[in-house]
mmCIF file with all atom_site columns, C-alpha atoms in Angstrom:
data_model
loop_
_atom_site.group_PDB
_atom_site.id
_atom_site.type_symbol
_atom_site.label_atom_id
_atom_site.label_alt_id
_atom_site.label_comp_id
_atom_site.label_asym_id
_atom_site.label_entity_id
_atom_site.label_seq_id
_atom_site.pdbx_PDB_ins_code
_atom_site.Cartn_x
_atom_site.Cartn_y
_atom_site.Cartn_z
_atom_site.occupancy
_atom_site.B_iso_or_equiv
_atom_site.pdbx_formal_charge
_atom_site.auth_seq_id
_atom_site.auth_comp_id
_atom_site.auth_asym_id
_atom_site.auth_atom_id
_atom_site.pdbx_PDB_model_num
ATOM 1  C CA . MET X 1 1  ? 0.000   0.000  0.000  1.00 0.00 ? 9  MET X CA 1
ATOM 2  C CA . THR X 1 2  ? 1.491   3.353  -0.997 1.00 0.00 ? 10 THR X CA 1
ATOM 3  C CA . ASN X 1 3  ? 1.616   6.414  1.242  1.00 0.00 ? 11 ASN X CA 1
ATOM 4  C CA . GLU X 1 4  ? -1.162  8.014  -0.775 1.00 0.00 ? 12 GLU X CA 1
ATOM 5  C CA . SER X 1 5  ? -3.449  4.993  -0.560 1.00 0.00 ? 13 SER X CA 1
ATOM 6  C CA . GLN X 1 6  ? -2.755  4.817  3.182  1.00 0.00 ? 14 GLN X CA 1
ATOM 7  C CA . ASN X 1 7  ? -3.662  8.514  3.463  1.00 0.00 ? 15 ASN X CA 1
ATOM 8  C CA . LYS X 1 8  ? -6.963  7.891  1.698  1.00 0.00 ? 16 LYS X CA 1
ATOM 9  C CA . ALA X 1 9  ? -7.785  4.866  3.855  1.00 0.00 ? 17 ALA X CA 1
ATOM 10 C CA . ILE X 1 10 ? -6.855  6.646  7.094  1.00 0.00 ? 18 ILE X CA 1
ATOM 11 C CA . LEU X 1 11 ? -8.858  9.731  6.160  1.00 0.00 ? 19 LEU X CA 1
ATOM 12 C CA . ALA X 1 12 ? -11.899 7.637  5.258  1.00 0.00 ? 20 ALA X CA 1
ATOM 13 C CA . HIS X 1 13 ? -11.619 5.820  8.594  1.00 0.00 ? 21 HIS X CA 1
ATOM 14 C CA . LEU X 1 14 ? -11.387 9.079  10.564 1.00 0.00 ? 22 LEU X CA 1
ATOM 15 C CA . GLN X 1 15 ? -14.273 10.633 8.650  1.00 0.00 ? 23 GLN X CA 1
ATOM 16 C CA . THR X 1 16 ? -16.570 7.869  9.890  1.00 0.00 ? 24 THR X CA 1
ATOM 17 C CA . GLY X 1 17 ? -16.106 9.285  13.402 1.00 0.00 ? 25 GLY X CA 1
ATOM 18 C CA . LYS X 1 18 ? -13.748 6.569  14.586 1.00 0.00 ? 26 LYS X CA 1
ATOM 19 C CA . ALA X 1 19 ? -10.446 7.217  16.303 1.00 0.00 ? 27 ALA X CA 1
ATOM 20 C CA . LEU X 1 20 ? -7.176  5.606  15.261 1.00 0.00 ? 28 LEU X CA 1
ATOM 21 C CA . THR X 1 21 ? -3.960  4.655  17.059 1.00 0.00 ? 29 THR X CA 1
ATOM 22 C CA . SER X 1 22 ? -0.678  3.441  15.610 1.00 0.00 ? 30 SER X CA 1
ATOM 23 C CA . ARG X 1 23 ? -1.575  -0.123 16.591 1.00 0.00 ? 31 ARG X CA 1
ATOM 24 C CA . GLY X 1 24 ? -4.916  0.154  14.819 1.00 0.00 ? 32 GLY X CA 1
ATOM 25 C CA . ALA X 1 25 ? -3.328  1.715  11.752 1.00 0.00 ? 33 ALA X CA 1
ATOM 26 C CA . PHE X 1 26 ? -0.861  -1.144 11.500 1.00 0.00 ? 34 PHE X CA 1
ATOM 27 C CA . SER X 1 27 ? -3.588  -3.717 11.947 1.00 0.00 ? 35 SER X CA 1
ATOM 28 C CA . LEU X 1 28 ? -6.039  -2.145 9.508  1.00 0.00 ? 36 LEU X CA 1
ATOM 29 C CA . PHE X 1 29 ? -3.801  -0.558 6.878  1.00 0.00 ? 37 PHE X CA 1
ATOM 30 C CA . ASN X 1 30 ? -0.332  -2.042 7.439  1.00 0.00 ? 38 ASN X CA 1
ATOM 31 C CA . CYS X 1 31 ? 0.799   1.523  8.196  1.00 0.00 ? 39 CYS X CA 1
ATOM 32 C CA . MET X 1 32 ? 3.911   1.767  10.352 1.00 0.00 ? 40 MET X CA 1
ATOM 33 C CA . ARG X 1 33 ? 4.187   5.575  10.291 1.00 0.00 ? 41 ARG X CA 1
ATOM 34 C CA . LEU X 1 34 ? 0.762   6.876  11.274 1.00 0.00 ? 42 LEU X CA 1
ATOM 35 C CA . SER X 1 35 ? 2.122   10.162 12.609 1.00 0.00 ? 43 SER X CA 1
ATOM 36 C CA . ALA X 1 36 ? 3.660   10.902 9.198  1.00 0.00 ? 44 ALA X CA 1
ATOM 37 C CA . ARG X 1 37 ? 0.372   10.136 7.427  1.00 0.00 ? 45 ARG X CA 1
ATOM 38 C CA . ILE X 1 38 ? -1.511  12.358 9.920  1.00 0.00 ? 46 ILE X CA 1
ATOM 39 C CA . TYR X 1 39 ? 1.003   15.151 9.315  1.00 0.00 ? 47 TYR X CA 1
ATOM 40 C CA . GLU X 1 40 ? 0.451   14.917 5.561  1.00 0.00 ? 48 GLU X CA 1
ATOM 41 C CA . LEU X 1 41 ? -3.323  14.988 6.009  1.00 0.00 ? 49 LEU X CA 1
ATOM 42 C CA . THR X 1 42 ? -3.221  18.031 8.302  1.00 0.00 ? 50 THR X CA 1
ATOM 43 C CA . GLN X 1 43 ? -0.936  19.818 5.836  1.00 0.00 ? 51 GLN X CA 1
ATOM 44 C CA . ARG X 1 44 ? -3.689  19.324 3.257  1.00 0.00 ? 52 ARG X CA 1
ATOM 45 C CA . GLY X 1 45 ? -6.143  21.088 5.540  1.00 0.00 ? 53 GLY X CA 1
ATOM 46 C CA . HIS X 1 46 ? -7.869  18.202 7.310  1.00 0.00 ? 54 HIS X CA 1
ATOM 47 C CA . ASP X 1 47 ? -8.800  19.044 10.893 1.00 0.00 ? 55 ASP X CA 1
ATOM 48 C CA . ILE X 1 48 ? -7.332  16.124 12.835 1.00 0.00 ? 56 ILE X CA 1
ATOM 49 C CA . THR X 1 49 ? -6.672  16.212 16.554 1.00 0.00 ? 57 THR X CA 1
ATOM 50 C CA . SER X 1 50 ? -4.585  13.963 18.756 1.00 0.00 ? 58 SER X CA 1
ATOM 51 C CA . SER X 1 51 ? -4.781  12.980 22.377 1.00 0.00 ? 59 SER X CA 1
ATOM 52 C CA . ARG X 1 52 ? -2.539  10.845 24.537 1.00 0.00 ? 60 ARG X CA 1
ATOM 53 C CA . VAL X 1 53 ? -3.980  7.647  25.956 1.00 0.00 ? 61 VAL X CA 1
ATOM 54 C CA . VAL X 1 54 ? -2.546  4.976  28.212 1.00 0.00 ? 62 VAL X CA 1
ATOM 55 C CA . THR X 1 55 ? -2.865  1.396  26.994 1.00 0.00 ? 63 THR X CA 1
ATOM 56 C CA . ASN X 1 56 ? -3.594  -1.654 29.122 1.00 0.00 ? 64 ASN X CA 1
ATOM 57 C CA . ASP X 1 57 ? 0.135   -2.349 29.275 1.00 0.00 ? 65 ASP X CA 1
ATOM 58 C CA . ASN X 1 58 ? 0.839   1.210  30.547 1.00 0.00 ? 66 ASN X CA 1
ATOM 59 C CA . LYS X 1 59 ? 2.256   2.590  27.304 1.00 0.00 ? 67 LYS X CA 1
ATOM 60 C CA . ARG X 1 60 ? 1.343   6.102  26.214 1.00 0.00 ? 68 ARG X CA 1
ATOM 61 C CA . ILE X 1 61 ? 0.286   6.400  22.605 1.00 0.00 ? 69 ILE X CA 1
ATOM 62 C CA . ALA X 1 62 ? -1.394  8.998  20.406 1.00 0.00 ? 70 ALA X CA 1
ATOM 63 C CA . ARG X 1 63 ? -5.030  8.615  19.430 1.00 0.00 ? 71 ARG X CA 1
ATOM 64 C CA . TYR X 1 64 ? -6.134  10.557 16.348 1.00 0.00 ? 72 TYR X CA 1
ATOM 65 C CA . SER X 1 65 ? -9.632  11.669 15.410 1.00 0.00 ? 73 SER X CA 1
ATOM 66 C CA . MET X 1 66 ? -11.335 14.301 13.309 1.00 0.00 ? 74 MET X CA 1
ATOM 67 C CA . LYS X 1 67 ? -12.126 17.453 15.262 1.00 0.00 ? 75 LYS X CA 1
ATOM 68 C CA . GLY X 1 68 ? -15.769 17.651 16.198 1.00 0.00 ? 76 GLY X CA 1
ATOM 69 C CA . GLU X 1 69 ? -16.321 13.920 15.649 1.00 0.00 ? 77 GLU X CA 1
ATOM 70 C CA . SER X 1 70 ? -17.207 11.510 18.400 1.00 0.00 ? 78 SER X CA 1
ATOM 71 C CA . VAL X 1 71 ? -14.589 8.880  19.265 1.00 0.00 ? 79 VAL X CA 1
#
């Protein structure tokens, strides 16, 4: 999957109102660099926000969602 096709898939996922973490992005889209894809999408004008969450194994990761969307 190319960077551009990953961008399209990630954007479509976020536009449904769902949030996405790096683990989810790898699982769903085989994307190992979610933060880079999010950066590219925000540079194109998409309103994406991030928050820090703690996982069950006490790791802190970023969770991305579209601003104004429920997660």
